[in-house]
Amino acid sequence: MKSQAGELGNGNLKKLLLNFCIPALAGSLVTALYNIVDQLFIGNTLGIAGNAATNVVFPASVVITALSLMCGVGSSALMNLALGQGDREKAARAAGCGFALMLLCGAALSAVTLSFTRPLLWLFGCTPAILPCALPYARITALSYSCAMAGAAGPFIIRADGAPNYALLCTAVGTALNIILDALFIFGFKWGIEGAAWATVAAQTVSAAMVLSFIPRLTAIRLSPRCFCPAPKLVLKIAATGAGPACNFFTQAVVLVFLNGSLRKYGALSECGSEAVLAAAGVANKVNLFAAAAVTGLTNGMQPIVSYNLGCGNYARVKEAGGLVITVVLLFSFCLFCLYQLMPRQLTVLFGGGTEAYFDFAERYFRIFLMGICVNGLQSSVGGFFSAQGKPFCSIIISGTRQLLFLPALLVLLPYYFGLNGLLWAGPTADAAMAVLALYLLRKRFRELDSLDAKN
């Protein structure tokens, strides 16, 4: 642990970021494949109906991601801060409580989803034509929400312990198994969308088992049975620390509800129809999931370094690590912007066929609604930078500006006056407002870190 601590505090920062960010990036991208692979198999088997069905179930997956980030980021950040201060017992309590919390949250969400599946699907934008596909997919995948959370949140603690490669392995094995079982269940057993759901359940269970099996092998801390007790004060502290990135995804779920509702309503008034516009938006959002996963992965890799150095009082190093990662995120986002503008139809075709009206709307969705991808990465990267320093409130403000203040209102108002075109322009408008705020808060925090460093 001393060697690891020395590297975090004094090692070559660019090399250190590569060592942590690349496994975290790969792990995040591999996790995104769970949804992408199902969409590919289902879209090429069931077409528009299958793509639309996975889209209306997608808000539940986003909520799972939000809770996973709350537990994973919150507990690992507290663990790293405690290790930076030399308090291993405090670090162990944070990690143990994090493991317990992720399992409890998954179980609670499973119970809610299984009890109210139909009402939730209608809330998420489902139509009568989509329901026969969406209902079994939602119910089956809900069975493994605890495993999904353990497999997604547990690697944060494993990375904080200094084993980023094993954290990546946990998600990679699950995703590889998901691809194999998707092909077997859908094409071999002819189970259709239910086969895709059971493949996801099996893969998530294996990933969770690999994560939990690592607990006795943690090197920076030792977890006793009492560490797993979810003490109320510690639970609240984990939730507060992880609230920034979690809020980002919680509010995304809210946006998806508004978005799907508007697509259902105004799509029915267009030549495409509700199912086609829901399917096209679902495909585009799943493609964009890779962008979100990449930004989240880079941010997650930065988190242990920022948290540890803040705990040690290395403020200049905190600023440098954050600045490097945010710069990379912006460059990556610009490349995605070019891809969405130049190749929207080619991306859509990967997920199956459809009518000309379907492809036309998909192209417009990529080029207009997702136009703000060039700056959207600031939402997660700047927010994650604040969360890693135990400042979730700033992260919440950044995501809330786009997801709660601007986007839902724009999704209601603009389509009312301009139809589907108004809906599409709501995205870049909200992204621009968020980017201005994020850059202002980041500049302000950099000045604060400079001031703290000058006092050392």
GROMACS .gro file of C-alpha atoms in nm, residues 114-340:
model
  227
  114LEU     CA    1  -4.158  -0.639  -1.059
  115SER     CA    2  -4.454  -0.501  -0.863
  116PHE     CA    3  -4.534  -0.214  -1.101
  117THR     CA    4  -4.397  -0.324  -1.439
  118ARG     CA    5  -4.691  -0.217  -1.656
  119PRO     CA    6  -4.743   0.129  -1.500
  120LEU     CA    7  -4.370   0.197  -1.522
  121LEU     CA    8  -4.355   0.099  -1.889
  122TRP     CA    9  -4.646   0.330  -1.971
  123LEU     CA   10  -4.465   0.607  -1.783
  124PHE     CA   11  -4.150   0.536  -1.987
  125GLY     CA   12  -4.335   0.592  -2.317
  126CYS     CA   13  -4.460   0.244  -2.407
  127THR     CA   14  -4.738   0.196  -2.664
  128PRO     CA   15  -4.978  -0.101  -2.705
  129ALA     CA   16  -4.779  -0.223  -3.004
  130ILE     CA   17  -4.451  -0.227  -2.807
  131LEU     CA   18  -4.584  -0.376  -2.480
  132PRO     CA   19  -4.566  -0.748  -2.580
  133CYS     CA   20  -4.190  -0.710  -2.636
  134ALA     CA   21  -4.114  -0.466  -2.352
  135LEU     CA   22  -4.299  -0.647  -2.072
  136PRO     CA   23  -4.103  -0.976  -2.059
  137TYR     CA   24  -3.772  -0.796  -2.116
  138ALA     CA   25  -3.836  -0.560  -1.823
  139ARG     CA   26  -3.953  -0.832  -1.585
  140ILE     CA   27  -3.669  -1.076  -1.654
  141THR     CA   28  -3.388  -0.822  -1.634
  142ALA     CA   29  -3.534  -0.688  -1.307
  143LEU     CA   30  -3.448  -1.021  -1.141
  144SER     CA   31  -3.075  -0.943  -1.142
  145TYR     CA   32  -3.068  -0.576  -1.038
  146SER     CA   33  -2.862  -0.655  -0.724
  147CYS     CA   34  -2.610  -0.843  -0.938
  148ALA     CA   35  -2.610  -0.560  -1.192
  149MET     CA   36  -2.525  -0.311  -0.917
  150ALA     CA   37  -2.255  -0.528  -0.761
  151GLY     CA   38  -2.098  -0.583  -1.103
  152ALA     CA   39  -2.106  -0.211  -1.187
  153ALA     CA   40  -2.032  -0.050  -0.847
  154GLY     CA   41  -1.796  -0.308  -0.699
  155PRO     CA   42  -1.512  -0.235  -0.946
  156PHE     CA   43  -1.487   0.120  -0.805
  157ILE     CA   44  -1.376  -0.024  -0.471
  158ILE     CA   45  -1.147  -0.274  -0.642
  159ARG     CA   46  -0.980   0.010  -0.838
  160ALA     CA   47  -0.948   0.213  -0.518
  161ASP     CA   48  -0.768  -0.086  -0.367
  162GLY     CA   49  -0.511  -0.070  -0.648
  163ALA     CA   50  -0.634  -0.350  -0.878
  164PRO     CA   51  -0.779  -0.173  -1.186
  165ASN     CA   52  -0.703  -0.465  -1.416
  166TYR     CA   53  -0.910  -0.710  -1.212
  167ALA     CA   54  -1.191  -0.453  -1.199
  168LEU     CA   55  -1.184  -0.450  -1.579
  169LEU     CA   56  -1.179  -0.829  -1.592
  170CYS     CA   57  -1.500  -0.849  -1.388
  171THR     CA   58  -1.694  -0.647  -1.645
  172ALA     CA   59  -1.517  -0.794  -1.949
  173VAL     CA   60  -1.602  -1.153  -1.857
  174GLY     CA   61  -1.966  -1.062  -1.801
  175THR     CA   62  -1.992  -0.881  -2.134
  176ALA     CA   63  -1.823  -1.162  -2.329
  177LEU     CA   64  -2.065  -1.409  -2.169
  178ASN     CA   65  -2.358  -1.182  -2.256
  179ILE     CA   66  -2.259  -1.180  -2.625
  180ILE     CA   67  -2.223  -1.558  -2.636
  181LEU     CA   68  -2.552  -1.621  -2.456
  182ASP     CA   69  -2.736  -1.362  -2.668
  183ALA     CA   70  -2.639  -1.554  -2.981
  184LEU     CA   71  -2.722  -1.890  -2.821
  185PHE     CA   72  -3.058  -1.792  -2.668
  186ILE     CA   73  -3.186  -1.573  -2.955
  187PHE     CA   74  -3.062  -1.764  -3.261
  188GLY     CA   75  -3.001  -2.112  -3.115
  189PHE     CA   76  -3.296  -2.152  -2.877
  190LYS     CA   77  -3.523  -1.904  -3.062
  191TRP     CA   78  -3.621  -1.730  -2.737
  192GLY     CA   79  -3.639  -1.384  -2.897
  193ILE     CA   80  -3.634  -1.083  -2.668
  194GLU     CA   81  -3.671  -1.308  -2.363
  195GLY     CA   82  -3.345  -1.478  -2.460
  196ALA     CA   83  -3.168  -1.141  -2.462
  197ALA     CA   84  -3.304  -1.071  -2.115
  198TRP     CA   85  -3.193  -1.407  -1.971
  199ALA     CA   86  -2.848  -1.361  -2.128
  200THR     CA   87  -2.817  -1.028  -1.944
  201VAL     CA   88  -2.923  -1.185  -1.613
  202ALA     CA   89  -2.669  -1.467  -1.641
  203ALA     CA   90  -2.385  -1.234  -1.741
  204GLN     CA   91  -2.455  -0.987  -1.460
  205THR     CA   92  -2.464  -1.270  -1.206
  206VAL     CA   93  -2.119  -1.391  -1.312
  207SER     CA   94  -1.973  -1.038  -1.294
  208ALA     CA   95  -2.118  -0.987  -0.946
  209ALA     CA   96  -1.974  -1.320  -0.828
  210MET     CA   97  -1.627  -1.218  -0.949
  211VAL     CA   98  -1.652  -0.882  -0.770
  212LEU     CA   99  -1.768  -1.028  -0.439
  213SER     CA  100  -1.505  -1.303  -0.452
  214PHE     CA  101  -1.235  -1.033  -0.447
  215ILE     CA  102  -1.338  -0.902  -0.104
  216PRO     CA  103  -1.103  -1.137   0.091
  217ARG     CA  104  -0.818  -1.036  -0.142
  218LEU     CA  105  -0.833  -0.661  -0.079
  219THR     CA  106  -0.481  -0.542   0.011
  220ALA     CA  107  -0.521  -0.181   0.126
  221ILE     CA  108  -0.789  -0.269   0.382
  222ARG     CA  109  -0.930  -0.568   0.570
  223LEU     CA  110  -1.307  -0.601   0.589
  224SER     CA  111  -1.452  -0.750   0.907
  225PRO     CA  112  -1.822  -0.850   0.928
  226ARG     CA  113  -1.912  -0.527   1.111
  227CYS     CA  114  -1.778  -0.324   0.816
  228PHE     CA  115  -2.077  -0.442   0.612
  229CYS     CA  116  -2.329  -0.293   0.852
  230PRO     CA  117  -2.501  -0.003   0.667
  231ALA     CA  118  -2.471   0.256   0.947
  232PRO     CA  119  -2.717   0.539   0.871
  233LYS     CA  120  -2.461   0.821   0.900
  234LEU     CA  121  -2.214   0.643   0.674
  235VAL     CA  122  -2.486   0.554   0.422
  236LEU     CA  123  -2.585   0.920   0.403
  237LYS     CA  124  -2.222   1.023   0.360
  238ILE     CA  125  -2.170   0.770   0.078
  239ALA     CA  126  -2.491   0.884  -0.088
  240ALA     CA  127  -2.391   1.249  -0.055
  241THR     CA  128  -2.041   1.191  -0.190
  242GLY     CA  129  -2.169   0.988  -0.485
  243ALA     CA  130  -2.468   1.217  -0.541
  244GLY     CA  131  -2.299   1.417  -0.816
  245PRO     CA  132  -2.246   1.145  -1.079
  246ALA     CA  133  -2.559   0.964  -0.956
  247CYS     CA  134  -2.767   1.278  -1.002
  248ASN     CA  135  -2.635   1.303  -1.357
  249PHE     CA  136  -2.788   0.964  -1.441
  250PHE     CA  137  -3.100   1.003  -1.225
  251THR     CA  138  -3.182   1.320  -1.412
  252GLN     CA  139  -3.107   1.143  -1.741
  253ALA     CA  140  -3.377   0.893  -1.648
  254VAL     CA  141  -3.615   1.183  -1.588
  255VAL     CA  142  -3.521   1.331  -1.926
  256LEU     CA  143  -3.582   0.994  -2.097
  257VAL     CA  144  -3.933   0.984  -1.950
  258PHE     CA  145  -4.009   1.332  -2.088
  259LEU     CA  146  -3.834   1.251  -2.416
  260ASN     CA  147  -4.016   0.923  -2.475
  261GLY     CA  148  -4.347   1.084  -2.382
  262SER     CA  149  -4.291   1.360  -2.638
  263LEU     CA  150  -4.175   1.109  -2.900
  264ARG     CA  151  -4.487   0.899  -2.844
  265LYS     CA  152  -4.718   1.201  -2.864
  266TYR     CA  153  -4.565   1.393  -3.156
  267GLY     CA  154  -4.445   1.084  -3.338
  268ALA     CA  155  -4.807   0.974  -3.369
  269LEU     CA  156  -4.878   1.301  -3.552
  270SER     CA  157  -4.593   1.252  -3.800
  271GLU     CA  158  -4.552   1.024  -4.100
  272CYS     CA  159  -4.313   0.805  -3.900
  273GLY     CA  160  -4.551   0.696  -3.625
  274SER     CA  161  -4.479   0.660  -3.253
  275GLU     CA  162  -4.304   0.323  -3.274
  276ALA     CA  163  -4.062   0.433  -3.547
  277VAL     CA  164  -3.950   0.754  -3.375
  278LEU     CA  165  -3.915   0.572  -3.042
  279ALA     CA  166  -3.704   0.306  -3.213
  280ALA     CA  167  -3.485   0.561  -3.396
  281ALA     CA  168  -3.426   0.764  -3.080
  282GLY     CA  169  -3.354   0.442  -2.891
  283VAL     CA  170  -3.086   0.340  -3.140
  284ALA     CA  171  -2.924   0.684  -3.129
  285ASN     CA  172  -2.931   0.693  -2.748
  286LYS     CA  173  -2.774   0.348  -2.729
  287VAL     CA  174  -2.496   0.455  -2.967
  288ASN     CA  175  -2.449   0.766  -2.756
  289LEU     CA  176  -2.424   0.538  -2.452
  290PHE     CA  177  -2.072   0.461  -2.569
  291ALA     CA  178  -1.989   0.831  -2.551
  292ALA     CA  179  -2.130   0.857  -2.200
  293ALA     CA  180  -1.948   0.539  -2.098
  294ALA     CA  181  -1.616   0.668  -2.230
  295VAL     CA  182  -1.648   0.997  -2.042
  296THR     CA  183  -1.761   0.816  -1.727
  297GLY     CA  184  -1.469   0.575  -1.753
  298LEU     CA  185  -1.212   0.853  -1.788
  299THR     CA  186  -1.369   1.035  -1.495
  300ASN     CA  187  -1.373   0.720  -1.281
  301GLY     CA  188  -1.003   0.663  -1.350
  302MET     CA  189  -0.926   1.017  -1.238
  303GLN     CA  190  -1.122   0.983  -0.913
  304PRO     CA  191  -0.873   0.784  -0.695
  305ILE     CA  192  -0.589   1.019  -0.790
  306VAL     CA  193  -0.786   1.338  -0.720
  307SER     CA  194  -0.935   1.206  -0.394
  308TYR     CA  195  -0.603   1.080  -0.257
  309ASN     CA  196  -0.407   1.395  -0.340
  310LEU     CA  197  -0.677   1.619  -0.196
  311GLY     CA  198  -0.654   1.417   0.125
  312CYS     CA  199  -0.276   1.469   0.124
  313GLY     CA  200  -0.302   1.841   0.047
  314ASN     CA  201  -0.138   1.812  -0.297
  315TYR     CA  202  -0.365   2.076  -0.450
  316ALA     CA  203  -0.156   2.149  -0.760
  317ARG     CA  204  -0.165   1.778  -0.847
  318VAL     CA  205  -0.543   1.772  -0.801
  319LYS     CA  206  -0.580   2.058  -1.048
  320GLU     CA  207  -0.339   1.907  -1.300
  321ALA     CA  208  -0.510   1.566  -1.296
  322GLY     CA  209  -0.853   1.720  -1.343
  323GLY     CA  210  -0.736   1.950  -1.621
  324LEU     CA  211  -0.573   1.670  -1.817
  325VAL     CA  212  -0.876   1.442  -1.806
  326ILE     CA  213  -1.126   1.717  -1.890
  327THR     CA  214  -0.912   1.819  -2.191
  328VAL     CA  215  -0.906   1.460  -2.319
  329VAL     CA  216  -1.284   1.437  -2.271
  330LEU     CA  217  -1.341   1.749  -2.483
  331LEU     CA  218  -1.116   1.621  -2.764
  332PHE     CA  219  -1.292   1.285  -2.761
  333SER     CA  220  -1.633   1.455  -2.764
  334PHE     CA  221  -1.541   1.660  -3.071
  335CYS     CA  222  -1.447   1.341  -3.258
  336LEU     CA  223  -1.789   1.196  -3.172
  337PHE     CA  224  -1.957   1.514  -3.294
  338CYS     CA  225  -1.791   1.466  -3.633
  339LEU     CA  226  -1.898   1.100  -3.643
  340TYR     CA  227  -2.263   1.181  -3.566
   0.00000   0.00000   0.00000
